[in-house]
């Protein structure tokens, strides 16, 4: 039976009228992860059997499935069968959870009143991602060249705008409009830039990118001068602080330290003097005045020196 059908298919291929049936994609722009129906229209008579193929060559190695409503089950997998595909009784093919690689040509061969075949191209669409504008130069200056790039995925076309108007004609666009090149920029190139990415199923606009063109020499000179001023000022300030600290240290802290260190020494000295005098007194008990004087004076001196400081 199957052999007979196949022979009938092939013989009839030469006699088929190719304008009878067509395939409509439902939806017309199939989205990744969604499903699609390859809807066969214009069939005359009852569908008796059909085969779906990858590509446009009705070879057994390309066959996805064979469908015969009188068989049980009606669907027989082919070499290229995948479980997301299934035939419908009216000849159509339903594919669920679409992936990128499902994109391509599909062919159906249908046996109804006649044998007919038709091929359709299945595109797979994906929404564009929100574009992001990147700038080649962080602080662009007058006369420099700046390129703005619109980074997005799945877009078919890109449109630029500046301050909600179209770009100046001086701006060079890459063939895909992805990159806008502004040569010898002038102050009036300053503005709010946006890019819009579009494809058949979606569109998305970037956030505003504000380009600020800086005027070259005076600004940078002023900047350099003020920087030099700040640096010099800081250095002078530090030197002043160091000098002042040193002077203060020398004038007040140092003498105080010395005083603290000297006090015990002087006491020791006075003690020594006293001791010496005492020793002398002990050695020479004959003279009475000397020991008294000796005891009096150094102690008084020491005292007065101490009270002085
Ligand atoms: C499609 O589905 C996969 C897995 O479920 C997911 O990772 C991916 O983000 C989806 N893509 C889109 C465009 O929704
Ligand atoms: C074929 O059957 C499917 C599912 O029942 C239906 O959605 C589709 O519209 C039918 N196609 C035609 C051409 O009638
Ligand atoms: C590039 O932008 C111009 C307008 O600036 C537009 O007319 C054209 O269609 C765009 N081309 C692409 C491929 O996005
Ligand atoms: C920019 O270039 C032009 C000539 O090319 C020159 O006259 C002008 O002084 C330049 N301006 C700056 C700010 O460098």
mmCIF file of C-alpha atoms and ligand atoms in Angstrom:
data_model
loop_
_atom_site.group_PDB
_atom_site.id
_atom_site.type_symbol
_atom_site.label_atom_id
_atom_site.label_comp_id
_atom_site.label_asym_id
_atom_site.label_seq_id
_atom_site.Cartn_x
_atom_site.Cartn_y
_atom_site.Cartn_z
ATOM 1 C CA UNK A 1 0.000 0.000 0.000
ATOM 2 C CA UNK A 2 2.739 2.436 1.045
ATOM 3 C CA UNK A 3 4.919 1.496 -1.935
ATOM 4 C CA UNK A 4 1.974 2.067 -4.217
ATOM 5 C CA UNK A 5 1.279 5.474 -2.627
ATOM 6 C CA UNK A 6 4.889 6.595 -2.977
ATOM 7 C CA UNK A 7 4.959 5.515 -6.642
ATOM 8 C CA UNK A 8 1.722 7.365 -7.198
ATOM 9 C CA UNK A 9 3.251 10.464 -5.507
ATOM 10 C CA UNK A 10 6.324 10.426 -7.710
ATOM 11 C CA UNK A 11 4.501 9.771 -10.972
ATOM 12 C CA UNK A 12 1.984 12.428 -10.180
ATOM 13 C CA UNK A 13 4.714 14.948 -9.350
ATOM 14 C CA UNK A 14 5.092 15.632 -13.031
ATOM 15 C CA UNK A 15 1.415 16.195 -13.555
ATOM 16 C CA UNK A 16 0.601 18.239 -10.457
ATOM 17 C CA UNK A 17 -0.755 21.700 -10.734
ATOM 18 C CA UNK A 18 1.416 23.732 -8.401
ATOM 19 C CA UNK A 19 -0.909 26.721 -8.173
ATOM 20 C CA UNK A 20 -3.699 24.842 -6.326
ATOM 21 C CA UNK A 21 -2.541 24.937 -2.718
ATOM 22 C CA UNK A 22 -0.523 27.276 -0.613
ATOM 23 C CA UNK A 23 0.760 27.499 2.952
ATOM 24 C CA UNK A 24 -0.117 30.253 5.340
ATOM 25 C CA UNK A 25 1.933 30.814 8.483
ATOM 26 C CA UNK A 26 -0.191 31.276 11.611
ATOM 27 C CA UNK A 27 0.961 33.595 13.139
ATOM 28 C CA UNK A 28 2.605 35.296 10.179
ATOM 29 C CA UNK A 29 5.684 36.204 12.290
ATOM 30 C CA UNK A 30 6.423 33.127 14.377
ATOM 31 C CA UNK A 31 8.256 33.894 17.632
ATOM 32 C CA UNK A 32 10.945 31.841 19.305
ATOM 33 C CA UNK A 33 9.559 29.670 22.143
ATOM 34 C CA UNK A 34 6.041 30.047 20.704
ATOM 35 C CA UNK A 35 4.269 27.782 18.232
ATOM 36 C CA UNK A 36 3.291 28.041 14.573
ATOM 37 C CA UNK A 37 0.908 26.293 12.216
ATOM 38 C CA UNK A 38 1.921 25.743 8.592
ATOM 39 C CA UNK A 39 -1.640 25.965 7.368
ATOM 40 C CA UNK A 40 -2.273 24.246 4.003
ATOM 41 C CA UNK A 41 -5.035 26.044 2.100
ATOM 42 C CA UNK A 42 -6.841 25.420 -1.180
ATOM 43 C CA UNK A 43 -7.046 21.647 -1.060
ATOM 44 C CA UNK A 44 -9.774 20.248 -3.326
ATOM 45 C CA UNK A 45 -11.340 17.003 -2.154
ATOM 46 C CA UNK A 46 -10.679 14.958 0.949
ATOM 47 C CA UNK A 47 -7.153 14.661 2.318
ATOM 48 C CA UNK A 48 -6.179 11.001 1.906
ATOM 49 C CA UNK A 49 -2.504 11.250 2.923
ATOM 50 C CA UNK A 50 0.332 13.763 3.162
ATOM 51 C CA UNK A 51 4.058 13.994 3.955
ATOM 52 C CA UNK A 52 6.069 16.904 5.389
ATOM 53 C CA UNK A 53 9.748 17.411 4.506
ATOM 54 C CA UNK A 54 12.590 19.686 5.585
ATOM 55 C CA UNK A 55 13.859 21.720 2.645
ATOM 56 C CA UNK A 56 12.319 21.433 -0.783
ATOM 57 C CA UNK A 57 13.557 18.013 -1.810
ATOM 58 C CA UNK A 58 11.023 15.179 -1.273
ATOM 59 C CA UNK A 59 13.680 12.688 -0.231
ATOM 60 C CA UNK A 60 13.001 10.065 2.464
ATOM 61 C CA UNK A 61 16.022 11.358 4.420
ATOM 62 C CA UNK A 62 14.323 14.788 4.635
ATOM 63 C CA UNK A 63 10.930 13.496 5.683
ATOM 64 C CA UNK A 64 9.561 14.740 8.986
ATOM 65 C CA UNK A 65 6.371 12.719 9.052
ATOM 66 C CA UNK A 66 3.811 10.816 7.025
ATOM 67 C CA UNK A 67 0.113 11.161 7.840
ATOM 68 C CA UNK A 68 -2.748 8.866 6.819
ATOM 69 C CA UNK A 69 -6.114 9.503 8.520
ATOM 70 C CA UNK A 70 -7.145 5.879 7.991
ATOM 71 C CA UNK A 71 -4.133 4.460 9.846
ATOM 72 C CA UNK A 72 -3.936 4.060 13.617
ATOM 73 C CA UNK A 73 -2.128 6.069 14.738
ATOM 74 C CA UNK A 74 -2.447 8.273 11.655
ATOM 75 C CA UNK A 75 1.036 9.784 12.043
ATOM 76 C CA UNK A 76 4.300 7.919 11.228
ATOM 77 C CA UNK A 77 7.625 9.603 12.096
ATOM 78 C CA UNK A 78 10.150 10.143 9.298
ATOM 79 C CA UNK A 79 13.971 10.427 9.420
ATOM 80 C CA UNK A 80 13.752 14.080 10.422
ATOM 81 C CA UNK A 81 10.939 13.706 12.912
ATOM 82 C CA UNK A 82 11.068 15.822 16.077
ATOM 83 C CA UNK A 83 8.538 15.555 18.885
ATOM 84 C CA UNK A 84 7.541 19.257 18.732
ATOM 85 C CA UNK A 85 6.023 18.662 15.267
ATOM 86 C CA UNK A 86 2.702 17.057 14.579
ATOM 87 C CA UNK A 87 0.409 16.749 11.562
ATOM 88 C CA UNK A 88 -3.226 17.915 11.568
ATOM 89 C CA UNK A 89 -5.977 16.012 9.767
ATOM 90 C CA UNK A 90 -6.420 18.813 7.171
ATOM 91 C CA UNK A 91 -2.797 18.531 5.998
ATOM 92 C CA UNK A 92 -1.310 21.323 8.131
ATOM 93 C CA UNK A 93 1.795 21.025 10.336
ATOM 94 C CA UNK A 94 1.932 22.368 13.878
ATOM 95 C CA UNK A 95 5.313 23.097 15.509
ATOM 96 C CA UNK A 96 5.514 24.093 19.177
ATOM 97 C CA UNK A 97 8.315 25.664 21.278
ATOM 98 C CA UNK A 98 10.068 27.090 18.247
ATOM 99 C CA UNK A 99 13.864 27.281 18.289
ATOM 100 C CA UNK A 100 16.179 29.228 15.991
ATOM 101 C CA UNK A 101 17.172 26.130 14.022
ATOM 102 C CA UNK A 102 13.550 25.503 13.039
ATOM 103 C CA UNK A 103 14.000 28.370 10.603
ATOM 104 C CA UNK A 104 14.105 27.250 6.954
ATOM 105 C CA UNK A 105 12.122 25.691 4.126
ATOM 106 C CA UNK A 106 9.349 23.172 4.653
ATOM 107 C CA UNK A 107 7.576 21.225 1.948
ATOM 108 C CA UNK A 108 4.298 19.329 2.000
ATOM 109 C CA UNK A 109 3.105 16.737 -0.509
ATOM 110 C CA UNK A 110 -0.626 16.067 -0.272
ATOM 111 C CA UNK A 111 -2.777 13.391 -1.798
ATOM 112 C CA UNK A 112 -6.378 14.559 -2.086
ATOM 113 C CA UNK A 113 -8.228 14.650 -5.397
ATOM 114 C CA UNK A 114 -4.809 15.254 -6.972
ATOM 115 C CA UNK A 115 -1.304 15.005 -5.617
ATOM 116 C CA UNK A 116 0.026 18.460 -4.892
ATOM 117 C CA UNK A 117 3.115 19.891 -3.254
ATOM 118 C CA UNK A 118 4.159 23.308 -2.019
ATOM 119 C CA UNK A 119 7.130 24.778 -0.141
ATOM 120 C CA UNK A 120 7.127 27.555 2.436
ATOM 121 C CA UNK A 121 9.891 29.435 4.223
ATOM 122 C CA UNK A 122 9.511 29.516 7.994
ATOM 123 C CA UNK A 123 11.245 32.491 9.611
ATOM 124 C CA UNK A 124 11.759 32.603 13.379
ATOM 125 C CA UNK A 125 11.502 36.009 15.002
ATOM 126 C CA UNK A 126 12.879 37.201 18.285
ATOM 127 C CA UNK A 127 12.097 40.499 19.996
ATOM 128 C CA UNK A 128 14.831 43.121 19.826
ATOM 129 C CA UNK A 129 16.719 43.701 23.046
ATOM 130 C CA UNK A 130 16.659 47.215 24.526
ATOM 131 C CA UNK A 131 19.453 49.145 22.805
ATOM 132 C CA UNK A 132 22.325 50.662 24.788
ATOM 133 C CA UNK A 133 24.431 53.523 23.380
ATOM 134 C CA UNK A 134 28.192 53.295 23.867
ATOM 135 C CA UNK A 135 30.503 56.224 23.198
ATOM 136 C CA UNK A 136 34.093 55.789 21.997
ATOM 137 C CA UNK A 137 35.417 58.756 23.981
ATOM 138 C CA UNK A 138 34.605 59.516 27.614
ATOM 139 C CA UNK A 139 35.239 63.307 27.424
ATOM 140 C CA UNK A 140 35.094 64.303 23.755
ATOM 141 C CA UNK A 141 36.665 67.636 22.796
ATOM 142 C CA UNK A 142 36.129 69.957 19.866
ATOM 143 C CA UNK A 143 37.701 68.665 16.608
ATOM 144 C CA UNK A 144 37.875 65.058 17.843
ATOM 145 C CA UNK A 145 36.106 62.116 16.190
ATOM 146 C CA UNK A 146 33.492 60.355 18.272
ATOM 147 C CA UNK A 147 31.601 57.177 17.437
ATOM 148 C CA UNK A 148 28.347 56.212 19.084
ATOM 149 C CA UNK A 149 27.353 52.548 18.874
ATOM 150 C CA UNK A 150 23.831 51.230 19.317
ATOM 151 C CA UNK A 151 24.173 47.830 20.975
ATOM 152 C CA UNK A 152 21.125 45.606 20.490
ATOM 153 C CA UNK A 153 20.248 42.112 19.290
ATOM 154 C CA UNK A 154 17.778 40.778 16.672
ATOM 155 C CA UNK A 155 17.183 44.142 15.061
ATOM 156 C CA UNK A 156 16.510 44.589 11.352
ATOM 157 C CA UNK A 157 16.852 48.337 11.315
ATOM 158 C CA UNK A 158 18.223 51.039 13.568
ATOM 159 C CA UNK A 159 17.188 54.698 13.631
ATOM 160 C CA UNK A 160 19.113 57.463 15.388
ATOM 161 C CA UNK A 161 17.815 60.686 16.794
ATOM 162 C CA UNK A 162 19.347 63.759 18.408
ATOM 163 C CA UNK A 163 17.175 65.939 20.612
ATOM 164 C CA UNK A 164 14.182 64.058 19.104
ATOM 165 C CA UNK A 165 15.121 65.064 15.518
ATOM 166 C CA UNK A 166 16.993 63.143 12.847
ATOM 167 C CA UNK A 167 20.781 63.278 12.872
ATOM 168 C CA UNK A 168 22.725 66.038 11.172
ATOM 169 C CA UNK A 169 23.842 65.106 7.654
ATOM 170 C CA UNK A 170 27.493 65.462 8.747
ATOM 171 C CA UNK A 171 27.114 62.244 10.759
ATOM 172 C CA UNK A 172 28.342 59.083 9.007
ATOM 173 C CA UNK A 173 26.338 55.927 9.622
ATOM 174 C CA UNK A 174 27.675 52.399 9.181
ATOM 175 C CA UNK A 175 25.716 50.360 6.567
ATOM 176 C CA UNK A 176 23.623 48.714 9.293
ATOM 177 C CA UNK A 177 23.184 52.080 11.132
ATOM 178 C CA UNK A 178 24.691 50.491 14.226
ATOM 179 C CA UNK A 179 27.509 53.043 14.488
ATOM 180 C CA UNK A 180 27.197 56.802 14.090
ATOM 181 C CA UNK A 181 30.527 58.537 13.473
ATOM 182 C CA UNK A 182 30.830 62.246 14.272
ATOM 183 C CA UNK A 183 34.032 63.664 12.774
ATOM 184 C CA UNK A 184 35.604 66.993 13.880
ATOM 185 C CA UNK A 185 32.881 67.522 16.414
ATOM 186 C CA UNK A 186 31.711 71.019 17.191
ATOM 187 C CA UNK A 187 30.093 72.408 20.323
ATOM 188 C CA UNK A 188 26.610 72.097 18.802
ATOM 189 C CA UNK A 189 27.039 68.311 18.524
ATOM 190 C CA UNK A 190 26.295 68.380 22.242
ATOM 191 C CA UNK A 191 22.853 66.900 22.775
ATOM 192 C CA UNK A 192 20.657 63.978 23.735
ATOM 193 C CA UNK A 193 21.105 60.981 21.423
ATOM 194 C CA UNK A 194 18.858 57.942 21.192
ATOM 195 C CA UNK A 195 18.673 54.903 18.939
ATOM 196 C CA UNK A 196 15.664 52.792 18.142
ATOM 197 C CA UNK A 197 15.988 49.128 17.147
ATOM 198 C CA UNK A 198 13.207 47.531 15.148
ATOM 199 C CA UNK A 199 12.246 44.245 13.569
ATOM 200 C CA UNK A 200 8.994 42.819 12.228
ATOM 201 C CA UNK A 201 7.724 41.845 15.659
ATOM 202 C CA UNK A 202 9.092 44.447 18.035
ATOM 203 C CA UNK A 203 10.771 47.783 18.566
ATOM 204 C CA UNK A 204 12.734 49.249 21.448
ATOM 205 C CA UNK A 205 14.271 52.648 22.149
ATOM 206 C CA UNK A 206 17.480 53.211 24.087
ATOM 207 C CA UNK A 207 17.772 55.484 27.092
ATOM 208 C CA UNK A 208 18.981 59.005 26.319
ATOM 209 C CA UNK A 209 22.731 59.330 25.894
ATOM 210 C CA UNK A 210 23.911 62.880 26.568
ATOM 211 C CA UNK A 211 26.961 63.836 24.539
ATOM 212 C CA UNK A 212 28.857 66.815 25.912
ATOM 213 C CA UNK A 213 31.453 68.347 23.616
ATOM 214 C CA UNK A 214 34.126 70.111 25.648
ATOM 215 C CA UNK A 215 35.814 73.210 24.306
ATOM 216 C CA UNK A 216 39.452 72.385 23.906
ATOM 217 C CA UNK A 217 42.220 74.749 25.054
ATOM 218 C CA UNK A 218 40.849 77.314 27.511
ATOM 219 C CA UNK A 219 39.014 74.743 29.581
ATOM 220 C CA UNK A 220 41.979 72.382 29.756
ATOM 221 C CA UNK A 221 44.407 75.282 30.413
ATOM 222 C CA UNK A 222 42.235 76.638 33.199
ATOM 223 C CA UNK A 223 41.973 73.168 34.509
ATOM 224 C CA UNK A 224 45.751 72.623 34.410
ATOM 225 C CA UNK A 225 46.384 76.014 36.011
ATOM 226 C CA UNK A 226 43.954 75.450 38.818
ATOM 227 C CA UNK A 227 45.344 71.971 39.364
ATOM 228 C CA UNK A 228 48.878 73.400 39.572
ATOM 229 C CA UNK A 229 47.578 76.048 41.991
ATOM 230 C CA UNK A 230 45.970 73.449 44.187
ATOM 231 C CA UNK A 231 49.110 71.293 44.223
ATOM 232 C CA UNK A 232 51.443 74.222 44.937
ATOM 233 C CA UNK A 233 49.128 75.547 47.648
ATOM 234 C CA UNK A 234 48.996 72.149 49.286
ATOM 235 C CA UNK A 235 52.787 71.780 49.251
ATOM 236 C CA UNK A 236 53.336 75.263 50.667
ATOM 237 C CA UNK A 237 50.713 74.588 53.317
ATOM 238 C CA UNK A 238 52.393 71.363 54.368
ATOM 239 C CA UNK A 239 55.817 73.040 54.534
ATOM 240 C CA UNK A 240 54.367 75.862 56.647
ATOM 241 C CA UNK A 241 52.750 73.433 59.055
ATOM 242 C CA UNK A 242 56.008 71.459 59.394
ATOM 243 C CA UNK A 243 58.014 74.663 60.019
ATOM 244 C CA UNK A 244 55.534 75.970 62.580
ATOM 245 C CA UNK A 245 55.437 72.651 64.373
ATOM 246 C CA UNK A 246 59.229 72.534 64.451
ATOM 247 C CA UNK A 247 59.485 76.080 65.776
ATOM 248 C CA UNK A 248 56.852 75.460 68.418
ATOM 249 C CA UNK A 249 58.597 72.253 69.350
ATOM 250 C CA UNK A 250 61.922 74.025 69.658
ATOM 251 C CA UNK A 251 60.486 77.019 71.548
ATOM 252 C CA UNK A 252 58.204 75.267 74.074
ATOM 253 C CA UNK A 253 58.294 71.476 74.080
ATOM 254 C CA UNK A 254 62.087 71.066 74.037
ATOM 255 C CA UNK A 255 62.802 73.381 76.984
ATOM 256 C CA UNK A 256 60.066 71.690 78.994
ATOM 257 C CA UNK A 257 61.584 68.277 78.306
ATOM 258 C CA UNK A 258 65.014 69.554 79.234
ATOM 259 C CA UNK A 259 63.615 70.997 82.430
ATOM 260 C CA UNK A 260 62.050 67.674 83.351
ATOM 261 C CA UNK A 261 65.331 65.896 82.752
ATOM 262 C CA UNK A 262 67.426 68.504 84.547
ATOM 263 C CA UNK A 263 65.448 68.643 87.805
ATOM 264 C CA UNK A 264 66.615 65.318 89.190
ATOM 265 C CA UNK A 265 70.217 66.029 88.116
ATOM 266 C CA UNK A 266 70.246 69.295 90.042
ATOM 267 C CA UNK A 267 68.844 67.647 93.126
ATOM 268 C CA UNK A 268 71.507 65.031 92.872
ATOM 269 C CA UNK A 269 74.087 67.772 92.428
ATOM 270 C CA UNK A 270 72.891 69.674 95.467
ATOM 271 C CA UNK A 271 72.774 66.456 97.378
ATOM 272 C CA UNK A 272 76.314 65.710 96.245
ATOM 273 C CA UNK A 273 77.419 69.192 97.198
ATOM 274 C CA UNK A 274 75.761 68.817 100.563
ATOM 275 C CA UNK A 275 77.290 65.419 100.961
ATOM 276 C CA UNK A 276 80.720 66.738 99.976
ATOM 277 C CA UNK A 277 80.437 69.583 102.359
ATOM 278 C CA UNK A 278 79.227 67.291 105.078
ATOM 279 C CA UNK A 279 82.164 65.016 104.385
ATOM 280 C CA UNK A 280 84.495 67.994 104.550
ATOM 281 C CA UNK A 281 82.901 69.109 107.786
ATOM 282 C CA UNK A 282 83.312 65.710 109.259
ATOM 283 C CA UNK A 283 86.921 65.706 108.167
ATOM 284 C CA UNK A 284 87.623 69.190 109.527
ATOM 285 C CA UNK A 285 85.538 69.743 112.621
ATOM 286 C CA UNK A 286 87.797 72.618 113.718
ATOM 287 C CA UNK A 287 86.164 75.301 111.517
ATOM 288 C CA UNK A 288 82.480 75.903 112.261
ATOM 289 C CA UNK A 289 81.567 78.558 109.667
ATOM 290 C CA UNK A 290 82.591 76.681 106.571
ATOM 291 C CA UNK A 291 80.243 73.749 106.869
ATOM 292 C CA UNK A 292 77.355 76.083 107.620
ATOM 293 C CA UNK A 293 78.115 78.223 104.555
ATOM 294 C CA UNK A 294 78.690 75.179 102.490
ATOM 295 C CA UNK A 295 75.360 73.817 103.482
ATOM 296 C CA UNK A 296 73.554 77.127 102.979
ATOM 297 C CA UNK A 297 74.749 78.356 99.621
ATOM 298 C CA UNK A 298 74.435 75.421 97.248
ATOM 299 C CA UNK A 299 71.014 74.621 98.580
ATOM 300 C CA UNK A 300 69.898 78.199 98.138
ATOM 301 C CA UNK A 301 71.325 78.250 94.620
ATOM 302 C CA UNK A 302 69.608 75.071 93.713
ATOM 303 C CA UNK A 303 66.362 76.323 95.155
ATOM 304 C CA UNK A 304 66.566 79.603 93.308
ATOM 305 C CA UNK A 305 67.450 77.850 90.077
ATOM 306 C CA UNK A 306 64.507 75.531 90.502
ATOM 307 C CA UNK A 307 62.070 78.320 91.293
ATOM 308 C CA UNK A 308 63.397 80.214 88.310
ATOM 309 C CA UNK A 309 62.344 77.528 86.025
HETATM 310 C C1 LIG B 1 13.055 30.697 25.359
HETATM 311 O O1 LIG B 1 13.030 29.664 26.328
HETATM 312 C C2 LIG B 1 14.276 29.425 26.937
HETATM 313 C C3 LIG B 1 14.142 28.203 27.840
HETATM 314 O O2 LIG B 1 12.840 28.017 28.257
HETATM 315 C C4 LIG B 1 14.703 30.649 27.703
HETATM 316 O O3 LIG B 1 15.941 30.433 28.306
HETATM 317 C C5 LIG B 1 14.771 31.809 26.758
HETATM 318 O O4 LIG B 1 15.074 32.984 27.457
HETATM 319 C C6 LIG B 1 13.475 32.004 26.010
HETATM 320 N N1 LIG B 1 13.667 33.029 24.995
HETATM 321 C C7 LIG B 1 12.793 34.013 24.802
HETATM 322 C C8 LIG B 1 13.125 35.003 23.762
HETATM 323 O O5 LIG B 1 11.750 34.091 25.459
HETATM 324 C C1 LIG B 2 -6.533 22.900 9.909
HETATM 325 O O1 LIG B 2 -6.782 22.478 11.224
HETATM 326 C C2 LIG B 2 -6.288 23.360 12.239
HETATM 327 C C3 LIG B 2 -6.552 22.711 13.581
HETATM 328 O O2 LIG B 2 -7.803 22.178 13.664
HETATM 329 C C4 LIG B 2 -6.952 24.712 12.096
HETATM 330 O O3 LIG B 2 -6.431 25.587 13.051
HETATM 331 C C5 LIG B 2 -6.677 25.267 10.724
HETATM 332 O O4 LIG B 2 -7.334 26.497 10.531
HETATM 333 C C6 LIG B 2 -7.121 24.269 9.645
HETATM 334 N N1 LIG B 2 -6.726 24.756 8.341
HETATM 335 C C7 LIG B 2 -7.599 24.961 7.332
HETATM 336 C C8 LIG B 2 -7.023 25.468 6.064
HETATM 337 O O5 LIG B 2 -8.764 24.777 7.488
HETATM 338 C C1 LIG B 3 19.437 53.809 8.524
HETATM 339 O O1 LIG B 3 18.945 55.074 8.910
HETATM 340 C C2 LIG B 3 18.255 55.787 7.867
HETATM 341 C C3 LIG B 3 17.833 57.128 8.394
HETATM 342 O O2 LIG B 3 18.892 57.747 9.041
HETATM 343 C C4 LIG B 3 17.054 54.982 7.407
HETATM 344 O O3 LIG B 3 16.429 55.634 6.347
HETATM 345 C C5 LIG B 3 17.516 53.598 6.965
HETATM 346 O O4 LIG B 3 16.383 52.797 6.679
HETATM 347 C C6 LIG B 3 18.299 52.923 8.071
HETATM 348 N N1 LIG B 3 18.805 51.634 7.614
HETATM 349 C C7 LIG B 3 18.939 50.579 8.419
HETATM 350 C C8 LIG B 3 19.505 49.348 7.798
HETATM 351 O O5 LIG B 3 18.604 50.586 9.577
HETATM 352 C C1 LIG B 4 39.643 72.965 15.182
HETATM 353 O O1 LIG B 4 40.216 72.856 13.904
HETATM 354 C C2 LIG B 4 40.181 74.044 13.157
HETATM 355 C C3 LIG B 4 40.753 73.776 11.786
HETATM 356 O O2 LIG B 4 40.804 72.432 11.496
HETATM 357 C C4 LIG B 4 40.973 75.139 13.872
HETATM 358 O O3 LIG B 4 40.889 76.337 13.157
HETATM 359 C C5 LIG B 4 40.412 75.316 15.264
HETATM 360 O O4 LIG B 4 41.203 76.240 15.974
HETATM 361 C C6 LIG B 4 40.370 74.002 16.013
HETATM 362 N N1 LIG B 4 39.706 74.231 17.272
HETATM 363 C C7 LIG B 4 40.126 73.682 18.410
HETATM 364 C C8 LIG B 4 39.354 74.088 19.610
HETATM 365 O O5 LIG B 4 41.080 72.931 18.469
#
